[in-house]
Amino acid sequence: MNKETILGVQVSKETYSSITDKLFNLMGTSDQAFIVAVNPEKIMKAAEDPELKDLINAADYQIPDGIGILIASRLQKGSVRDRITGIDLMQTLVAEAEKREKKIFLYGGKPGVADKAAAQIQLDHPKINIAGTINGYEKDEEKIIETINAANPDILFVALGSPKQEEWIKANKQRLNVSVFQGVGGSFDVIAGNIKRAPKIFIKFGLEWLYRLLIEPWRIKRQLALPKFLLKVFSGKK
Ligand code: UDP
């Protein structure tokens, strides 16, 4: 298995292209793949919460979303070297779906957000087939399942926040004729233009956290979890 364990949580050792190939290769088979993004905050929570740990480990791919995961891997002499962010993987899969004529579906976000994100995706990828959208506050679970199955997408992006989206995917994937499930958190808000990402230069140097700290200084509390996390990984290494 192409994975490494950090504080009991599995982390995939993939690149954008290796994971994309694997995901598109299983379309048309009866296999399904479930992708969850992991960051230091989620791993710290999972280390204290066995249910959350099991939920994350039940996914097929745990993508390292966050520079902290790469530092942790180095500290424990592991080999996770490529950061894969949830939103960039989503964008990669969308671009590939356009090329390979596969269908995508967007489920989640406040009413109107998935539609706005879909309109932006359609603008950026004129040939993409968006099979449908459902907002993340729809209460009728049966209707959600029926709508998605009727639209018959290859990839379902689920944006309900964590761990709600992962719980939903785990509970429902067997009832859905979908090949690839990705939990994407606030990505629809970003694509719809409701939330701005850091400027490219910050992303390039792995400093998205610094940008967010500058515009939202109250995040310092959340970010202090990172040194704690690294210390825990370091002290636990064999
Ligand atoms: N959301 C939703 N249904 C819910 C709760 C949340 O669709 O019942 C959406 C919310 O509108 C937002 C996203 O889930 O678009 C939460 O994103 P957040 O950034 O909190 O998730 P994270 O990336 O932190 O997991």
Coordinates of C-alpha atoms and ligand atoms in Angstrom, one line a residue:
M1 CA 0.0 0.0 0.0
N2 CA 1.3 3.4 -1.0
K3 CA 0.7 4.9 2.4
E4 CA 2.4 6.1 5.6
T5 CA 1.0 6.4 9.1
I6 CA 1.2 9.6 11.1
L7 CA -0.1 9.3 14.7
G8 CA -2.2 6.4 13.6
V9 CA -3.8 8.2 10.6
Q10 CA -3.0 6.9 7.1
V11 CA -1.6 9.4 4.6
S12 CA -1.3 8.5 0.9
K13 CA 2.0 8.9 -1.0
E14 CA 0.6 10.0 -4.3
T15 CA 1.2 12.8 -6.7
Y16 CA -1.5 14.6 -8.6
S17 CA -0.8 12.5 -11.7
S18 CA -0.5 9.1 -10.0
I19 CA -3.8 9.6 -8.1
T20 CA -5.6 11.0 -11.2
D21 CA -4.6 8.0 -13.2
K22 CA -5.7 5.5 -10.6
L23 CA -9.1 7.3 -10.1
F24 CA -9.9 7.5 -13.8
N25 CA -8.8 3.9 -14.3
L26 CA -11.4 2.6 -12.0
M27 CA -14.3 4.4 -13.8
G28 CA -16.3 1.8 -15.7
T29 CA -15.4 -0.9 -13.1
S30 CA -17.5 -1.7 -10.0
D31 CA -14.8 -0.2 -7.7
Q32 CA -15.2 3.0 -5.9
A33 CA -12.7 5.4 -4.4
F34 CA -13.2 7.8 -1.5
I35 CA -10.8 10.7 -1.0
V36 CA -10.4 12.6 2.2
A37 CA -8.0 15.5 2.8
V38 CA -5.9 15.4 5.9
N39 CA -4.1 18.2 7.7
P40 CA -2.4 18.5 11.1
E41 CA -5.5 19.7 12.7
K42 CA -7.5 16.7 11.6
I43 CA -4.8 14.3 12.5
M44 CA -4.6 15.8 16.0
K45 CA -8.3 15.5 16.4
A46 CA -8.2 11.9 15.1
A47 CA -5.4 11.0 17.5
E48 CA -7.9 11.7 20.4
D49 CA -11.0 10.4 18.7
P50 CA -11.0 6.7 17.6
E51 CA -14.2 7.1 15.5
L52 CA -12.7 10.0 13.5
K53 CA -9.5 8.0 13.1
D54 CA -11.5 5.0 11.7
L55 CA -13.5 7.3 9.4
I56 CA -10.4 8.8 7.9
N57 CA -8.6 5.4 7.6
A58 CA -11.7 4.0 6.0
A59 CA -11.1 6.2 2.9
D60 CA -9.1 5.0 0.0
Y61 CA -6.9 8.0 -0.3
Q62 CA -5.9 10.4 2.5
I63 CA -4.3 13.3 0.6
P64 CA -1.7 15.4 2.5
D65 CA -3.4 18.8 2.4
G66 CA -1.0 21.0 4.4
I67 CA 2.7 21.6 4.6
G68 CA 2.6 20.4 8.2
I69 CA 2.0 16.8 7.0
L70 CA 5.1 16.9 4.8
I71 CA 7.2 18.2 7.7
A72 CA 5.8 15.5 10.0
S73 CA 6.7 12.9 7.4
R74 CA 10.3 14.1 7.3
L75 CA 10.5 14.1 11.1
Q76 CA 9.5 10.5 11.2
K77 CA 11.8 9.7 8.3
G78 CA 8.9 8.9 6.1
S79 CA 8.5 9.7 2.4
V80 CA 5.4 11.9 1.9
R81 CA 6.9 14.6 -0.3
D82 CA 4.1 15.9 -2.4
R83 CA 1.4 18.1 -1.0
I84 CA -2.0 17.5 -2.6
T85 CA -4.6 20.1 -1.6
G86 CA -8.3 19.3 -1.7
I87 CA -9.2 22.1 -4.0
D88 CA -6.3 21.6 -6.4
L89 CA -7.1 17.9 -6.7
M90 CA -10.7 18.8 -7.4
Q91 CA -9.6 21.2 -10.1
T92 CA -7.3 18.5 -11.5
L93 CA -10.1 16.0 -11.6
V94 CA -12.4 18.5 -13.2
A95 CA -9.9 19.2 -16.0
E96 CA -9.3 15.5 -16.6
A97 CA -13.1 14.8 -16.6
E98 CA -13.5 17.4 -19.3
K99 CA -10.8 15.7 -21.4
R100 CA -12.0 12.2 -20.8
E101 CA -15.7 13.1 -21.1
K102 CA -16.6 12.0 -17.6
K103 CA -19.5 13.5 -15.6
I104 CA -19.2 15.4 -12.4
F105 CA -21.8 16.3 -9.7
L106 CA -21.5 19.0 -7.0
Y107 CA -23.3 18.3 -3.6
G108 CA -23.0 20.8 -0.7
G109 CA -22.6 24.4 0.3
K110 CA -25.3 27.0 1.0
P111 CA -28.2 27.2 -1.4
G112 CA -26.9 28.7 -4.7
V113 CA -23.2 28.1 -4.0
A114 CA -22.9 24.7 -5.8
D115 CA -24.8 26.3 -8.8
K116 CA -22.5 29.3 -8.8
A117 CA -19.4 27.0 -8.6
A118 CA -20.8 24.9 -11.4
A119 CA -21.3 28.0 -13.6
Q120 CA -17.7 29.0 -13.0
I121 CA -16.5 25.5 -13.8
Q122 CA -18.5 25.5 -17.0
L123 CA -16.9 28.8 -18.0
D124 CA -13.4 27.5 -17.3
H125 CA -14.1 24.1 -18.9
P126 CA -16.6 24.6 -21.7
K127 CA -16.8 20.9 -22.6
I128 CA -17.3 19.6 -19.0
N129 CA -20.4 17.6 -18.3
I130 CA -21.9 18.7 -15.0
A131 CA -24.6 16.2 -14.3
G132 CA -26.2 18.2 -11.5
T133 CA -25.9 20.1 -8.2
I134 CA -27.7 19.8 -4.8
N135 CA -27.2 22.3 -1.9
G136 CA -25.8 21.1 1.4
Y137 CA -28.9 21.9 3.4
E138 CA -31.3 19.6 1.5
K139 CA -32.9 17.5 4.2
D140 CA -34.5 14.7 2.1
E141 CA -31.8 12.1 2.1
E142 CA -33.7 9.8 -0.3
K143 CA -34.2 12.7 -2.7
I144 CA -30.4 13.4 -2.6
I145 CA -29.6 9.7 -3.4
E146 CA -32.2 9.4 -6.1
T147 CA -31.1 12.7 -7.8
I148 CA -27.5 11.8 -7.9
N149 CA -28.2 8.2 -9.1
A150 CA -30.5 9.6 -11.9
A151 CA -27.8 12.0 -13.0
N152 CA -25.3 9.1 -13.0
P153 CA -22.0 11.0 -12.5
D154 CA -18.5 9.5 -12.4
I155 CA -17.2 11.9 -9.8
L156 CA -19.1 13.3 -6.8
F157 CA -17.7 16.3 -5.0
V158 CA -19.2 16.6 -1.5
A159 CA -18.8 19.9 0.3
L160 CA -20.5 19.6 3.7
G161 CA -17.4 20.4 5.9
S162 CA -15.5 17.9 7.9
P163 CA -16.2 15.3 9.2
K164 CA -19.8 15.6 8.1
Q165 CA -18.9 15.1 4.4
E166 CA -16.8 12.0 5.2
E167 CA -19.5 10.5 7.3
W168 CA -22.0 11.1 4.6
I169 CA -19.8 9.5 1.9
K170 CA -19.1 6.5 4.1
A171 CA -22.7 6.0 4.9
N172 CA -24.0 6.4 1.3
K173 CA -21.4 5.3 -1.1
Q174 CA -22.7 1.8 -1.6
R175 CA -26.1 3.2 -2.6
L176 CA -24.6 5.4 -5.2
N177 CA -23.5 4.5 -8.7
V178 CA -20.6 6.8 -8.5
S179 CA -16.9 5.8 -9.0
V180 CA -15.1 8.6 -7.2
F181 CA -16.1 10.6 -4.1
Q182 CA -14.1 13.5 -2.8
G183 CA -14.8 15.5 0.3
V184 CA -13.9 19.1 -0.6
G185 CA -14.9 21.3 2.4
G186 CA -15.2 24.9 1.5
S187 CA -14.0 24.4 -2.1
F188 CA -17.3 25.3 -3.7
D189 CA -17.2 28.7 -1.9
V190 CA -13.7 29.3 -3.3
I191 CA -14.6 28.3 -6.9
A192 CA -17.8 30.4 -6.7
G193 CA -15.6 33.3 -5.7
N194 CA -17.2 33.7 -2.2
I195 CA -13.9 33.0 -0.4
K196 CA -10.5 34.2 -1.8
R197 CA -7.5 31.9 -1.8
A198 CA -4.1 33.2 -1.0
P199 CA -2.1 34.8 -3.8
K200 CA -0.2 32.3 -5.9
I201 CA 3.2 33.3 -4.5
F202 CA 2.1 32.2 -1.0
I203 CA 0.7 28.9 -2.3
K204 CA 3.9 28.2 -4.2
F205 CA 6.1 28.5 -1.1
G206 CA 3.7 26.6 1.1
L207 CA 2.8 29.8 3.0
E208 CA -0.9 29.8 2.6
W209 CA -1.2 29.5 6.4
L210 CA 0.8 32.8 6.7
Y211 CA -1.5 34.6 4.3
R212 CA -4.5 33.4 6.2
L213 CA -3.0 34.4 9.5
L214 CA -2.4 37.9 8.1
I215 CA -6.0 38.4 7.1
E216 CA -7.5 36.4 9.9
P217 CA -5.2 36.9 12.9
W218 CA -7.6 35.1 15.2
R219 CA -6.5 31.9 13.4
I220 CA -3.4 31.9 15.6
K221 CA -5.1 29.6 18.0
R222 CA -5.7 27.0 15.3
Q223 CA -2.3 27.4 13.9
L224 CA -0.6 26.9 17.2
A225 CA -1.8 23.3 16.8
L226 CA 0.9 22.8 14.2
P227 CA 4.0 23.0 16.5
K228 CA 2.1 20.8 19.0
F229 CA 1.4 18.3 16.2
L230 CA 5.1 18.2 15.1
L231 CA 6.3 17.8 18.6
K232 CA 3.9 14.9 19.1
V233 CA 5.1 13.2 15.8
F234 CA 8.7 13.8 16.7
S235 CA 8.5 12.5 20.2
G236 CA 6.5 9.4 19.0
K237 CA 9.0 8.5 16.3
K238 CA 10.8 5.2 16.5
Ligands
UDP1 N1 -22.1 22.9 4.7 C1 -23.2 22.3 4.1 N2 -24.1 21.7 4.8 C2 -24.0 21.6 6.2 C3 -22.9 22.2 6.8 C4 -21.9 22.8 6.0 O1 -23.3 22.4 2.9 O2 -24.9 21.0 6.8 C5 -21.1 23.6 3.8 C6 -20.9 25.1 4.1 O3 -21.9 25.8 3.5 C7 -19.5 25.3 3.6 C8 -18.9 23.9 3.8 O4 -19.9 23.0 4.0 O5 -19.6 25.5 2.2 C9 -18.0 23.9 5.0 O6 -16.8 24.2 4.7 P1 -15.6 24.4 5.7 O7 -14.7 25.4 5.2 O8 -16.2 24.7 7.1 O9 -15.1 22.9 5.8 P2 -13.6 22.5 6.0 O10 -12.9 22.8 4.7 O11 -13.1 23.2 7.2 O12 -13.8 21.0 6.2

